[in-house]
């Protein structure tokens, strides 16, 4: 049964040289009293994406300003999907992501697709410097050293003309003045503003409905009418799909108001990506083993479905998707036990 629940997102402003809000960073928050992210994994990022697009709406969160969402390794290397078009939001590579060849290739691929890339917490190290040719924004940690060190880091970034320098962790007026003297273009930190908690209430689609949809979309030949019917039978899921397509499709003459139109406009692969992220987002409050299991199975189902697109004749759903539909959906809501 659908239920209304509160959802939360942290929002911290980035300011320009005139002191005007130029952009926002969207942050995971798991409760009304949360002042920082308790987890920084793929499930947390999935929840931020899902809630930002389908519970709040990007225009309602940030207006006409740019916003950034932190990405974990799973998104960068393609283990988890980004179900929105390039330009909808900026992609910020989290500081804790180790930069190996796979991550480097993933960042380059996302930049080539038209995504705006931000590198978080850059301190001039050789490993993360490999990201600079693909970056559009670089956040420099103002606590990483003295004036000489920060100046050297800024000079390193300026060798790449398209990079906009962001002074990060501006905690004092002295650091703000230093960033201005070094000609940073954007500024973020507690001396300017702290992250602000934004809350709204939304209907929660049932896990069973989402798994039915994911299983339906993983069939050899996707039946569009059945997929639409699966969405329409769960009002909360229908609302999320409509909000997702309207938030991700800029420049529409009028909002999309029918599920059929939304599915046609998004396309089956993108609807599948949204369903996958909704499932992974459920594990933002779970442990690492649960998240890993969810990511693996979600990616397996998505890969199977994508590869099947060119196959014939029609066959039954894969064992992966049958198992996932049973296990992720769990028992009836009235049961206190869970399926593993």
Tab-separated table of C-alpha atoms in Angstrom:
chain	number	residue	atom	x	y	z
A	1	UNK	CA	0.000	0.000	0.000
A	2	UNK	CA	1.348	3.445	-0.907
A	3	UNK	CA	2.335	5.723	1.928
A	4	UNK	CA	3.496	9.311	2.203
A	5	UNK	CA	6.926	9.845	3.696
A	6	UNK	CA	9.300	12.764	4.151
A	7	UNK	CA	12.403	12.906	1.950
A	8	UNK	CA	15.423	15.123	2.533
A	9	UNK	CA	18.269	16.604	0.506
A	10	UNK	CA	21.107	18.836	1.637
A	11	UNK	CA	21.818	21.873	-0.526
A	12	UNK	CA	24.937	24.033	-0.260
A	13	UNK	CA	25.395	27.137	-2.375
A	14	UNK	CA	28.363	28.124	-4.521
A	15	UNK	CA	28.823	31.902	-4.905
A	16	UNK	CA	30.300	34.035	-7.651
A	17	UNK	CA	32.672	36.985	-7.206
A	18	UNK	CA	29.775	39.381	-6.585
A	19	UNK	CA	28.436	37.236	-3.759
A	20	UNK	CA	25.470	35.917	-5.744
A	21	UNK	CA	24.416	32.260	-5.666
A	22	UNK	CA	25.720	30.695	-8.893
A	23	UNK	CA	25.121	26.979	-8.275
A	24	UNK	CA	24.244	24.378	-5.652
A	25	UNK	CA	25.739	21.098	-4.534
A	26	UNK	CA	23.106	18.485	-3.639
A	27	UNK	CA	23.976	16.269	-0.681
A	28	UNK	CA	22.632	13.066	0.832
A	29	UNK	CA	20.719	13.477	4.090
A	30	UNK	CA	18.940	10.596	5.805
A	31	UNK	CA	16.797	12.475	8.323
A	32	UNK	CA	15.389	15.829	9.439
A	33	UNK	CA	18.166	16.384	11.963
A	34	UNK	CA	21.050	15.307	9.698
A	35	UNK	CA	23.835	17.864	9.352
A	36	UNK	CA	26.164	15.747	7.222
A	37	UNK	CA	26.108	12.640	5.040
A	38	UNK	CA	26.164	9.485	7.143
A	39	UNK	CA	27.039	7.350	4.108
A	40	UNK	CA	28.779	8.177	0.841
A	41	UNK	CA	28.117	5.166	-1.355
A	42	UNK	CA	26.253	4.250	-4.518
A	43	UNK	CA	22.941	3.885	-2.693
A	44	UNK	CA	23.219	7.379	-1.215
A	45	UNK	CA	23.969	8.860	-4.641
A	46	UNK	CA	21.080	6.864	-6.132
A	47	UNK	CA	18.717	8.300	-3.551
A	48	UNK	CA	19.889	11.872	-4.189
A	49	UNK	CA	19.334	11.431	-7.939
A	50	UNK	CA	15.939	9.764	-7.553
A	51	UNK	CA	14.653	12.235	-4.966
A	52	UNK	CA	16.058	15.313	-6.719
A	53	UNK	CA	14.399	14.477	-10.041
A	54	UNK	CA	11.213	12.695	-8.971
A	55	UNK	CA	10.313	13.892	-5.458
A	56	UNK	CA	11.444	17.522	-5.504
A	57	UNK	CA	12.083	18.338	-9.161
A	58	UNK	CA	15.335	19.993	-10.199
A	59	UNK	CA	13.733	23.394	-11.008
A	60	UNK	CA	12.056	23.450	-7.584
A	61	UNK	CA	15.392	22.681	-5.895
A	62	UNK	CA	17.729	25.034	-7.743
A	63	UNK	CA	15.666	27.209	-10.096
A	64	UNK	CA	17.681	28.152	-13.176
A	65	UNK	CA	21.053	27.643	-11.467
A	66	UNK	CA	23.409	24.763	-12.105
A	67	UNK	CA	23.592	21.990	-9.530
A	68	UNK	CA	26.103	19.229	-8.854
A	69	UNK	CA	25.562	15.667	-7.655
A	70	UNK	CA	28.421	13.686	-6.104
A	71	UNK	CA	29.276	10.491	-7.964
A	72	UNK	CA	30.799	7.302	-6.611
A	73	UNK	CA	32.931	4.913	-8.641
A	74	UNK	CA	29.938	2.751	-9.649
A	75	UNK	CA	28.417	5.596	-11.659
A	76	UNK	CA	31.683	6.738	-13.201
A	77	UNK	CA	32.657	3.333	-14.599
A	78	UNK	CA	29.108	2.465	-15.695
A	79	UNK	CA	28.124	-0.121	-13.103
A	80	UNK	CA	25.139	2.083	-12.222
A	81	UNK	CA	23.246	4.234	-14.751
A	82	UNK	CA	22.818	7.980	-15.020
A	83	UNK	CA	19.214	8.162	-16.281
A	84	UNK	CA	19.222	11.850	-17.205
A	85	UNK	CA	20.620	13.665	-20.256
A	86	UNK	CA	23.914	15.582	-20.261
A	87	UNK	CA	23.479	19.122	-18.997
A	88	UNK	CA	20.687	18.336	-16.529
A	89	UNK	CA	23.119	18.416	-13.586
A	90	UNK	CA	26.878	18.614	-13.098
A	91	UNK	CA	28.740	15.467	-12.057
A	92	UNK	CA	31.150	15.827	-9.152
A	93	UNK	CA	33.825	13.163	-8.701
A	94	UNK	CA	33.962	12.478	-4.966
A	95	UNK	CA	37.258	12.965	-3.171
A	96	UNK	CA	37.395	9.361	-1.969
A	97	UNK	CA	37.293	7.811	-5.447
A	98	UNK	CA	40.699	6.419	-6.383
A	99	UNK	CA	41.700	7.479	-9.891
A	100	UNK	CA	42.740	4.384	-11.833
A	101	UNK	CA	42.591	3.784	-15.585
A	102	UNK	CA	38.958	2.632	-15.446
A	103	UNK	CA	37.856	5.775	-13.596
A	104	UNK	CA	39.923	7.952	-15.927
A	105	UNK	CA	38.247	6.373	-18.965
A	106	UNK	CA	34.815	6.739	-17.359
A	107	UNK	CA	35.290	10.441	-16.640
A	108	UNK	CA	36.527	11.036	-20.175
A	109	UNK	CA	33.528	9.193	-21.615
A	110	UNK	CA	31.057	11.216	-19.543
A	111	UNK	CA	32.723	14.469	-20.614
A	112	UNK	CA	32.564	13.417	-24.273
A	113	UNK	CA	28.836	12.744	-23.848
A	114	UNK	CA	28.382	16.366	-22.819
A	115	UNK	CA	28.276	16.072	-19.017
A	116	UNK	CA	29.875	18.838	-16.966
A	117	UNK	CA	32.574	17.315	-14.759
A	118	UNK	CA	33.696	18.722	-11.398
A	119	UNK	CA	36.707	17.348	-9.529
A	120	UNK	CA	36.247	17.522	-5.767
A	121	UNK	CA	38.920	18.345	-3.191
A	122	UNK	CA	41.842	18.748	-5.585
A	123	UNK	CA	45.186	19.243	-3.861
A	124	UNK	CA	47.574	19.011	-6.811
A	125	UNK	CA	48.380	15.311	-6.495
A	126	UNK	CA	49.583	13.540	-9.622
A	127	UNK	CA	46.860	10.895	-9.632
A	128	UNK	CA	43.919	13.280	-9.668
A	129	UNK	CA	45.738	15.689	-11.968
A	130	UNK	CA	45.083	13.146	-14.745
A	131	UNK	CA	41.416	14.212	-14.558
A	132	UNK	CA	42.089	17.860	-15.413
A	133	UNK	CA	41.847	17.521	-19.233
A	134	UNK	CA	38.250	16.250	-18.829
A	135	UNK	CA	37.216	18.643	-16.054
A	136	UNK	CA	35.064	21.753	-16.325
A	137	UNK	CA	35.224	22.677	-12.623
A	138	UNK	CA	37.941	21.973	-10.060
A	139	UNK	CA	37.299	22.428	-6.366
A	140	UNK	CA	40.496	23.391	-4.561
A	141	UNK	CA	40.657	22.685	-0.851
A	142	UNK	CA	41.596	26.013	0.729
A	143	UNK	CA	42.791	24.175	3.824
A	144	UNK	CA	45.293	22.097	1.804
A	145	UNK	CA	48.228	24.440	2.471
A	146	UNK	CA	49.522	27.981	2.721
A	147	UNK	CA	49.170	30.749	0.140
A	148	UNK	CA	52.096	29.471	-1.918
A	149	UNK	CA	50.681	25.936	-2.070
A	150	UNK	CA	47.173	27.098	-3.048
A	151	UNK	CA	48.630	29.443	-5.659
A	152	UNK	CA	50.615	26.561	-7.198
A	153	UNK	CA	47.503	24.352	-7.332
A	154	UNK	CA	45.511	27.121	-9.010
A	155	UNK	CA	48.280	27.664	-11.560
A	156	UNK	CA	48.304	23.932	-12.304
A	157	UNK	CA	44.570	24.029	-13.062
A	158	UNK	CA	44.840	27.137	-15.239
A	159	UNK	CA	46.931	25.212	-17.750
A	160	UNK	CA	43.560	23.874	-18.878
A	161	UNK	CA	41.673	26.984	-20.094
A	162	UNK	CA	38.111	25.676	-19.766
A	163	UNK	CA	38.435	24.875	-16.050
A	164	UNK	CA	36.563	27.128	-13.636
A	165	UNK	CA	38.256	27.269	-10.231
A	166	UNK	CA	36.116	26.744	-7.144
A	167	UNK	CA	37.490	27.688	-3.733
A	168	UNK	CA	36.252	24.909	-1.458
A	169	UNK	CA	36.206	24.777	2.362
A	170	UNK	CA	36.327	28.553	2.692
A	171	UNK	CA	36.004	28.553	6.465
A	172	UNK	CA	37.307	32.012	7.334
A	173	UNK	CA	37.209	35.530	5.915
A	174	UNK	CA	40.992	35.315	5.455
A	175	UNK	CA	40.610	32.274	3.194
A	176	UNK	CA	37.841	34.015	1.265
A	177	UNK	CA	40.077	37.015	0.658
A	178	UNK	CA	42.947	34.732	-0.408
A	179	UNK	CA	40.677	32.968	-2.912
A	180	UNK	CA	39.609	36.303	-4.356
A	181	UNK	CA	43.215	37.480	-4.663
A	182	UNK	CA	44.091	34.257	-6.494
A	183	UNK	CA	41.184	34.921	-8.889
A	184	UNK	CA	39.014	31.908	-8.130
A	185	UNK	CA	35.675	32.157	-9.926
A	186	UNK	CA	33.377	30.362	-7.443
A	187	UNK	CA	33.412	30.089	-3.658
A	188	UNK	CA	31.953	27.530	-1.250
A	189	UNK	CA	32.348	27.155	2.487
A	190	UNK	CA	30.932	27.780	5.925
A	191	UNK	CA	31.976	31.428	6.030
A	192	UNK	CA	29.503	31.981	3.182
A	193	UNK	CA	26.785	29.443	3.984
A	194	UNK	CA	26.369	26.012	5.488
A	195	UNK	CA	24.439	23.170	3.838
A	196	UNK	CA	20.703	23.738	4.143
A	197	UNK	CA	18.271	20.850	4.626
A	198	UNK	CA	15.349	20.767	2.165
A	199	UNK	CA	12.383	18.513	2.950
A	200	UNK	CA	9.284	17.479	1.044
A	201	UNK	CA	6.701	14.708	1.319
A	202	UNK	CA	6.155	12.163	-1.408
A	203	UNK	CA	4.309	8.938	-2.105
A	204	UNK	CA	6.539	5.897	-1.906
A	205	UNK	CA	6.174	3.320	-4.685
A	206	UNK	CA	6.039	-0.232	-3.370
A	207	UNK	CA	9.174	-2.276	-3.843
A	208	UNK	CA	7.060	-4.979	-5.474
A	209	UNK	CA	5.811	-2.520	-8.119
A	210	UNK	CA	9.334	-1.405	-8.928
A	211	UNK	CA	10.570	-4.971	-9.224
A	212	UNK	CA	7.642	-5.920	-11.428
A	213	UNK	CA	8.529	-3.015	-13.684
A	214	UNK	CA	12.231	-3.935	-13.768
A	215	UNK	CA	11.368	-7.559	-14.550
A	216	UNK	CA	8.925	-6.469	-17.259
A	217	UNK	CA	11.583	-4.272	-18.843
A	218	UNK	CA	14.100	-7.125	-18.777
A	219	UNK	CA	11.925	-9.357	-20.982
A	220	UNK	CA	13.235	-10.525	-24.377
A	221	UNK	CA	10.704	-8.304	-26.124
A	222	UNK	CA	9.380	-5.506	-23.948
A	223	UNK	CA	5.620	-5.111	-24.212
A	224	UNK	CA	5.052	-1.360	-24.014
A	225	UNK	CA	1.414	-1.667	-22.979
A	226	UNK	CA	2.263	-4.032	-20.111
A	227	UNK	CA	5.080	-1.764	-18.953
A	228	UNK	CA	2.735	1.234	-18.943
A	229	UNK	CA	0.084	-0.785	-17.111
A	230	UNK	CA	2.637	-1.837	-14.469
A	231	UNK	CA	3.491	1.808	-13.814
A	232	UNK	CA	-0.123	2.988	-13.789
A	233	UNK	CA	-1.156	0.381	-11.208
A	234	UNK	CA	1.102	2.027	-8.616
A	235	UNK	CA	0.131	5.732	-8.326
A	236	UNK	CA	3.353	6.630	-6.539
A	237	UNK	CA	5.468	5.004	-9.247
A	238	UNK	CA	3.406	6.791	-11.914
A	239	UNK	CA	3.985	10.170	-10.233
A	240	UNK	CA	7.735	9.521	-10.083
A	241	UNK	CA	7.974	8.552	-13.743
A	242	UNK	CA	6.049	11.675	-14.785
A	243	UNK	CA	8.159	13.958	-12.610
A	244	UNK	CA	11.327	12.268	-13.836
A	245	UNK	CA	10.578	12.815	-17.524
A	246	UNK	CA	9.427	16.405	-16.965
A	247	UNK	CA	12.520	17.242	-14.890
A	248	UNK	CA	14.935	15.613	-17.339
A	249	UNK	CA	13.358	16.994	-20.533
A	250	UNK	CA	14.119	20.699	-20.794
A	251	UNK	CA	12.331	22.913	-23.275
A	252	UNK	CA	9.082	20.977	-23.556
A	253	UNK	CA	6.198	23.208	-24.712
A	254	UNK	CA	3.967	21.663	-22.045
A	255	UNK	CA	4.422	19.089	-19.250
A	256	UNK	CA	4.026	15.405	-20.045
A	257	UNK	CA	0.833	14.218	-18.367
A	258	UNK	CA	0.341	10.593	-19.477
A	259	UNK	CA	2.412	7.545	-18.550
A	260	UNK	CA	2.333	6.250	-22.118
A	261	UNK	CA	3.715	9.540	-23.423
A	262	UNK	CA	6.348	9.595	-20.668
A	263	UNK	CA	7.537	6.059	-21.455
A	264	UNK	CA	7.662	6.788	-25.172
A	265	UNK	CA	9.615	10.009	-24.612
A	266	UNK	CA	12.066	8.486	-22.140
A	267	UNK	CA	12.457	5.222	-24.023
A	268	UNK	CA	12.562	1.756	-22.506
A	269	UNK	CA	16.313	1.837	-21.657
A	270	UNK	CA	15.948	5.060	-19.644
A	271	UNK	CA	12.827	3.840	-17.813
A	272	UNK	CA	14.811	0.719	-16.951
A	273	UNK	CA	17.632	2.896	-15.609
A	274	UNK	CA	15.230	4.827	-13.350
A	275	UNK	CA	13.757	1.561	-12.027
A	276	UNK	CA	17.270	0.268	-11.343
A	277	UNK	CA	18.253	3.376	-9.379
A	278	UNK	CA	15.021	3.299	-7.373
A	279	UNK	CA	15.904	-0.222	-6.274
A	280	UNK	CA	19.489	0.635	-5.334
A	281	UNK	CA	18.326	3.754	-3.461
A	282	UNK	CA	16.406	1.486	-1.079
A	283	UNK	CA	19.736	0.347	0.334
A	284	UNK	CA	20.953	3.782	1.425
A	285	UNK	CA	20.159	2.745	4.994
A	286	UNK	CA	21.504	-0.784	4.594
A	287	UNK	CA	24.962	-2.230	5.088
A	288	UNK	CA	27.750	-2.524	2.530
A	289	UNK	CA	27.033	-6.195	1.777
A	290	UNK	CA	23.397	-5.439	0.934
A	291	UNK	CA	24.407	-2.539	-1.289
A	292	UNK	CA	27.024	-4.602	-3.127
A	293	UNK	CA	24.480	-7.361	-3.712
A	294	UNK	CA	21.905	-4.843	-4.982
A	295	UNK	CA	24.380	-3.151	-7.329
A	296	UNK	CA	25.570	-6.470	-8.764
A	297	UNK	CA	22.082	-7.783	-9.397
A	298	UNK	CA	20.791	-4.478	-10.747
A	299	UNK	CA	23.698	-4.269	-13.174
A	300	UNK	CA	23.217	-7.911	-14.222
A	301	UNK	CA	19.539	-7.351	-14.992
A	302	UNK	CA	20.262	-4.161	-16.887
A	303	UNK	CA	23.055	-5.779	-18.920
A	304	UNK	CA	20.934	-8.825	-19.733
A	305	UNK	CA	18.073	-6.604	-20.877
A	306	UNK	CA	20.343	-4.423	-23.035
A	307	UNK	CA	21.951	-7.430	-24.726
A	308	UNK	CA	18.619	-9.082	-25.379
A	309	UNK	CA	17.429	-6.178	-27.481
A	310	UNK	CA	18.925	-7.706	-30.635
A	311	UNK	CA	18.105	-11.354	-29.851
A	312	UNK	CA	15.387	-13.606	-31.205
A	313	UNK	CA	13.321	-15.675	-30.777
A	314	UNK	CA	11.521	-14.673	-27.579
A	315	UNK	CA	12.585	-16.474	-24.423
A	316	UNK	CA	11.618	-16.342	-20.765
A	317	UNK	CA	13.167	-13.885	-18.345
A	318	UNK	CA	16.590	-14.717	-17.037
A	319	UNK	CA	17.113	-16.494	-13.748
A	320	UNK	CA	18.839	-13.325	-12.560
A	321	UNK	CA	15.705	-11.233	-13.006
A	322	UNK	CA	13.400	-13.915	-11.617
A	323	UNK	CA	15.518	-14.190	-8.505
A	324	UNK	CA	15.812	-10.434	-8.141
A	325	UNK	CA	12.076	-9.913	-8.515
A	326	UNK	CA	11.485	-12.363	-5.685
A	327	UNK	CA	14.242	-11.240	-3.394
A	328	UNK	CA	14.166	-7.466	-3.829
A	329	UNK	CA	10.409	-7.295	-3.643
A	330	UNK	CA	10.500	-9.098	-0.322
A	331	UNK	CA	7.508	-10.545	1.541
A	332	UNK	CA	4.111	-8.884	1.890
A	333	UNK	CA	4.194	-5.618	3.805
A	334	UNK	CA	2.513	-7.205	6.799
A	335	UNK	CA	5.321	-9.718	7.263
A	336	UNK	CA	8.136	-8.788	9.660
A	337	UNK	CA	10.628	-11.067	7.959
A	338	UNK	CA	12.830	-10.204	5.011
A	339	UNK	CA	14.131	-12.088	2.011
A	340	UNK	CA	17.845	-12.493	1.387
